[in-house]
Amino acid sequence: MRFMVLVKASAESEAGAPPSAELIEQMNQFNAELAASGHLVQTAGLTPSAEGARLLWFEGEAEPNVVDGPFAETKELVAGVWILEGESVAEIVELMKRAPNPDRQAGTIEIRPMVDAL
């Protein structure tokens, strides 16, 4: 089963601040371990929401409304993703408990099972 792991954005990531060299080094090692164990399918960081757009559909309207970033509510935004293979949410939770956080920053990681094509 595949899982999407969403790393929630922070004020720093939304400002475009790059991660520390220590975090990058630790994250590369962590991702290498996930790949070696057969769990890693893909990983990606996202640019700040100021570089993106949202499409909003309203009831009764044929076309979506396009809203350019940045978007408010940083806690609702995503800064990066992993797509992982595993047997259960519990397995992925245990893997992600080892995710690097050398600066002990507050943050949120959300884990969601993926649905194959409908």
PDB file of C-alpha atoms in Angstrom:
ATOM      1  CA  MET A   1       0.000   0.000   0.000  1.00  0.00           C
ATOM      2  CA  ARG A   2       1.186   3.508  -0.741  1.00  0.00           C
ATOM      3  CA  PHE A   3       1.055   6.395   1.710  1.00  0.00           C
ATOM      4  CA  MET A   4       1.456  10.129   1.217  1.00  0.00           C
ATOM      5  CA  VAL A   5       3.338  11.812   4.021  1.00  0.00           C
ATOM      6  CA  LEU A   6       2.683  15.557   4.093  1.00  0.00           C
ATOM      7  CA  VAL A   7       5.111  17.889   5.853  1.00  0.00           C
ATOM      8  CA  LYS A   8       3.222  20.973   6.924  1.00  0.00           C
ATOM      9  CA  ALA A   9       4.700  24.375   6.101  1.00  0.00           C
ATOM     10  CA  SER A  10       6.198  26.785   8.604  1.00  0.00           C
ATOM     11  CA  ALA A  11       6.673  30.535   8.559  1.00  0.00           C
ATOM     12  CA  GLU A  12      10.288  29.881   7.535  1.00  0.00           C
ATOM     13  CA  SER A  13       9.418  27.569   4.630  1.00  0.00           C
ATOM     14  CA  GLU A  14       6.743  29.986   3.419  1.00  0.00           C
ATOM     15  CA  ALA A  15       9.335  32.789   3.511  1.00  0.00           C
ATOM     16  CA  GLY A  16      11.541  30.693   1.223  1.00  0.00           C
ATOM     17  CA  ALA A  17      14.232  30.122   3.841  1.00  0.00           C
ATOM     18  CA  PRO A  18      16.332  27.104   2.891  1.00  0.00           C
ATOM     19  CA  PRO A  19      16.769  24.296   5.413  1.00  0.00           C
ATOM     20  CA  SER A  20      20.000  24.205   7.378  1.00  0.00           C
ATOM     21  CA  ALA A  21      22.943  22.274   5.984  1.00  0.00           C
ATOM     22  CA  GLU A  22      22.621  19.904   8.939  1.00  0.00           C
ATOM     23  CA  LEU A  23      18.967  19.190   8.156  1.00  0.00           C
ATOM     24  CA  ILE A  24      19.725  18.625   4.470  1.00  0.00           C
ATOM     25  CA  GLU A  25      22.512  16.184   5.364  1.00  0.00           C
ATOM     26  CA  GLN A  26      20.324  14.307   7.837  1.00  0.00           C
ATOM     27  CA  MET A  27      17.364  14.259   5.444  1.00  0.00           C
ATOM     28  CA  ASN A  28      19.515  12.851   2.633  1.00  0.00           C
ATOM     29  CA  GLN A  29      20.667  10.077   4.987  1.00  0.00           C
ATOM     30  CA  PHE A  30      17.099   9.400   6.157  1.00  0.00           C
ATOM     31  CA  ASN A  31      15.839   9.225   2.559  1.00  0.00           C
ATOM     32  CA  ALA A  32      18.702   6.869   1.649  1.00  0.00           C
ATOM     33  CA  GLU A  33      17.650   4.597   4.522  1.00  0.00           C
ATOM     34  CA  LEU A  34      14.007   4.685   3.360  1.00  0.00           C
ATOM     35  CA  ALA A  35      15.126   3.805  -0.175  1.00  0.00           C
ATOM     36  CA  ALA A  36      17.380   0.976   1.024  1.00  0.00           C
ATOM     37  CA  SER A  37      14.519  -0.508   3.068  1.00  0.00           C
ATOM     38  CA  GLY A  38      12.208  -0.429   0.028  1.00  0.00           C
ATOM     39  CA  HIS A  39       9.798   2.091   1.552  1.00  0.00           C
ATOM     40  CA  LEU A  40      10.665   5.187  -0.498  1.00  0.00           C
ATOM     41  CA  VAL A  41       8.775   5.771  -3.738  1.00  0.00           C
ATOM     42  CA  GLN A  42       9.289   9.527  -4.123  1.00  0.00           C
ATOM     43  CA  THR A  43      10.077  12.647  -2.143  1.00  0.00           C
ATOM     44  CA  ALA A  44       9.800  16.333  -2.980  1.00  0.00           C
ATOM     45  CA  GLY A  45       9.961  19.735  -1.363  1.00  0.00           C
ATOM     46  CA  LEU A  46       7.562  22.458  -2.437  1.00  0.00           C
ATOM     47  CA  THR A  47       8.220  26.117  -3.110  1.00  0.00           C
ATOM     48  CA  PRO A  48       6.417  28.727  -0.980  1.00  0.00           C
ATOM     49  CA  SER A  49       2.715  29.205  -1.689  1.00  0.00           C
ATOM     50  CA  ALA A  50       3.495  32.658  -3.119  1.00  0.00           C
ATOM     51  CA  GLU A  51       4.708  30.808  -6.217  1.00  0.00           C
ATOM     52  CA  GLY A  52       1.504  28.778  -6.596  1.00  0.00           C
ATOM     53  CA  ALA A  53      -2.179  29.131  -7.337  1.00  0.00           C
ATOM     54  CA  ARG A  54      -5.478  27.640  -6.197  1.00  0.00           C
ATOM     55  CA  LEU A  55      -8.503  26.809  -8.255  1.00  0.00           C
ATOM     56  CA  LEU A  56     -11.779  27.267  -6.389  1.00  0.00           C
ATOM     57  CA  TRP A  57     -15.027  25.808  -7.670  1.00  0.00           C
ATOM     58  CA  PHE A  58     -18.241  27.375  -6.412  1.00  0.00           C
ATOM     59  CA  GLU A  59     -21.616  25.733  -6.676  1.00  0.00           C
ATOM     60  CA  GLY A  60     -23.433  26.638  -9.857  1.00  0.00           C
ATOM     61  CA  GLU A  61     -20.366  28.097 -11.612  1.00  0.00           C
ATOM     62  CA  ALA A  62     -19.020  26.368 -14.713  1.00  0.00           C
ATOM     63  CA  GLU A  63     -15.460  27.639 -14.404  1.00  0.00           C
ATOM     64  CA  PRO A  64     -13.184  27.681 -11.359  1.00  0.00           C
ATOM     65  CA  ASN A  65     -11.879  30.896  -9.855  1.00  0.00           C
ATOM     66  CA  VAL A  66      -8.091  31.154  -9.852  1.00  0.00           C
ATOM     67  CA  VAL A  67      -6.432  32.635  -6.780  1.00  0.00           C
ATOM     68  CA  ASP A  68      -2.715  33.362  -6.870  1.00  0.00           C
ATOM     69  CA  GLY A  69      -0.587  32.744  -3.773  1.00  0.00           C
ATOM     70  CA  PRO A  70       0.567  33.465  -1.180  1.00  0.00           C
ATOM     71  CA  PHE A  71      -2.070  31.839   0.966  1.00  0.00           C
ATOM     72  CA  ALA A  72      -2.909  32.619   4.579  1.00  0.00           C
ATOM     73  CA  GLU A  73      -2.911  30.031   7.340  1.00  0.00           C
ATOM     74  CA  THR A  74       0.578  28.575   7.084  1.00  0.00           C
ATOM     75  CA  LYS A  75      -0.524  25.642   9.262  1.00  0.00           C
ATOM     76  CA  GLU A  76      -2.820  24.547   6.416  1.00  0.00           C
ATOM     77  CA  LEU A  77      -0.056  24.520   3.778  1.00  0.00           C
ATOM     78  CA  VAL A  78       2.298  21.732   2.743  1.00  0.00           C
ATOM     79  CA  ALA A  79       6.054  22.243   2.417  1.00  0.00           C
ATOM     80  CA  GLY A  80       7.056  18.780   1.233  1.00  0.00           C
ATOM     81  CA  VAL A  81       5.914  15.229   0.608  1.00  0.00           C
ATOM     82  CA  TRP A  82       7.093  11.655   0.711  1.00  0.00           C
ATOM     83  CA  ILE A  83       5.331   8.821  -1.045  1.00  0.00           C
ATOM     84  CA  LEU A  84       6.126   5.638   0.839  1.00  0.00           C
ATOM     85  CA  GLU A  85       5.293   1.948   0.503  1.00  0.00           C
ATOM     86  CA  GLY A  86       4.232   0.063   3.597  1.00  0.00           C
ATOM     87  CA  GLU A  87       1.791  -2.362   5.142  1.00  0.00           C
ATOM     88  CA  SER A  88      -0.050  -0.025   7.515  1.00  0.00           C
ATOM     89  CA  VAL A  89      -0.352   3.502   8.869  1.00  0.00           C
ATOM     90  CA  ALA A  90       1.293   2.229  12.054  1.00  0.00           C
ATOM     91  CA  GLU A  91       4.362   1.085  10.075  1.00  0.00           C
ATOM     92  CA  ILE A  92       4.700   4.467   8.360  1.00  0.00           C
ATOM     93  CA  VAL A  93       4.211   6.267  11.690  1.00  0.00           C
ATOM     94  CA  GLU A  94       7.138   4.305  13.129  1.00  0.00           C
ATOM     95  CA  LEU A  95       9.304   5.193  10.116  1.00  0.00           C
ATOM     96  CA  MET A  96       8.428   8.876  10.269  1.00  0.00           C
ATOM     97  CA  LYS A  97       9.142   9.104  14.005  1.00  0.00           C
ATOM     98  CA  ARG A  98      12.778   8.887  12.871  1.00  0.00           C
ATOM     99  CA  ALA A  99      12.480  11.874  10.495  1.00  0.00           C
ATOM    100  CA  PRO A 100      15.280  14.362  11.181  1.00  0.00           C
ATOM    101  CA  ASN A 101      14.572  17.464  13.223  1.00  0.00           C
ATOM    102  CA  PRO A 102      18.022  18.631  14.385  1.00  0.00           C
ATOM    103  CA  ASP A 103      16.827  22.075  15.474  1.00  0.00           C
ATOM    104  CA  ARG A 104      13.846  20.636  17.420  1.00  0.00           C
ATOM    105  CA  GLN A 105      11.453  22.837  15.428  1.00  0.00           C
ATOM    106  CA  ALA A 106       7.711  22.582  16.038  1.00  0.00           C
ATOM    107  CA  GLY A 107       5.972  20.989  13.095  1.00  0.00           C
ATOM    108  CA  THR A 108       3.416  18.532  11.785  1.00  0.00           C
ATOM    109  CA  ILE A 109       3.645  15.500   9.542  1.00  0.00           C
ATOM    110  CA  GLU A 110       0.400  14.014   8.233  1.00  0.00           C
ATOM    111  CA  ILE A 111       0.208  10.433   6.934  1.00  0.00           C
ATOM    112  CA  ARG A 112      -2.583   9.389   4.567  1.00  0.00           C
ATOM    113  CA  PRO A 113      -3.142   6.106   2.732  1.00  0.00           C
ATOM    114  CA  MET A 114      -3.385   6.608  -1.014  1.00  0.00           C
ATOM    115  CA  VAL A 115      -6.217   5.232  -3.111  1.00  0.00           C
ATOM    116  CA  ASP A 116      -5.234   3.596  -6.374  1.00  0.00           C
ATOM    117  CA  ALA A 117      -6.884   4.838  -9.571  1.00  0.00           C
ATOM    118  CA  LEU A 118     -10.650   4.679  -9.364  1.00  0.00           C
TER     119      LEU A 118
END
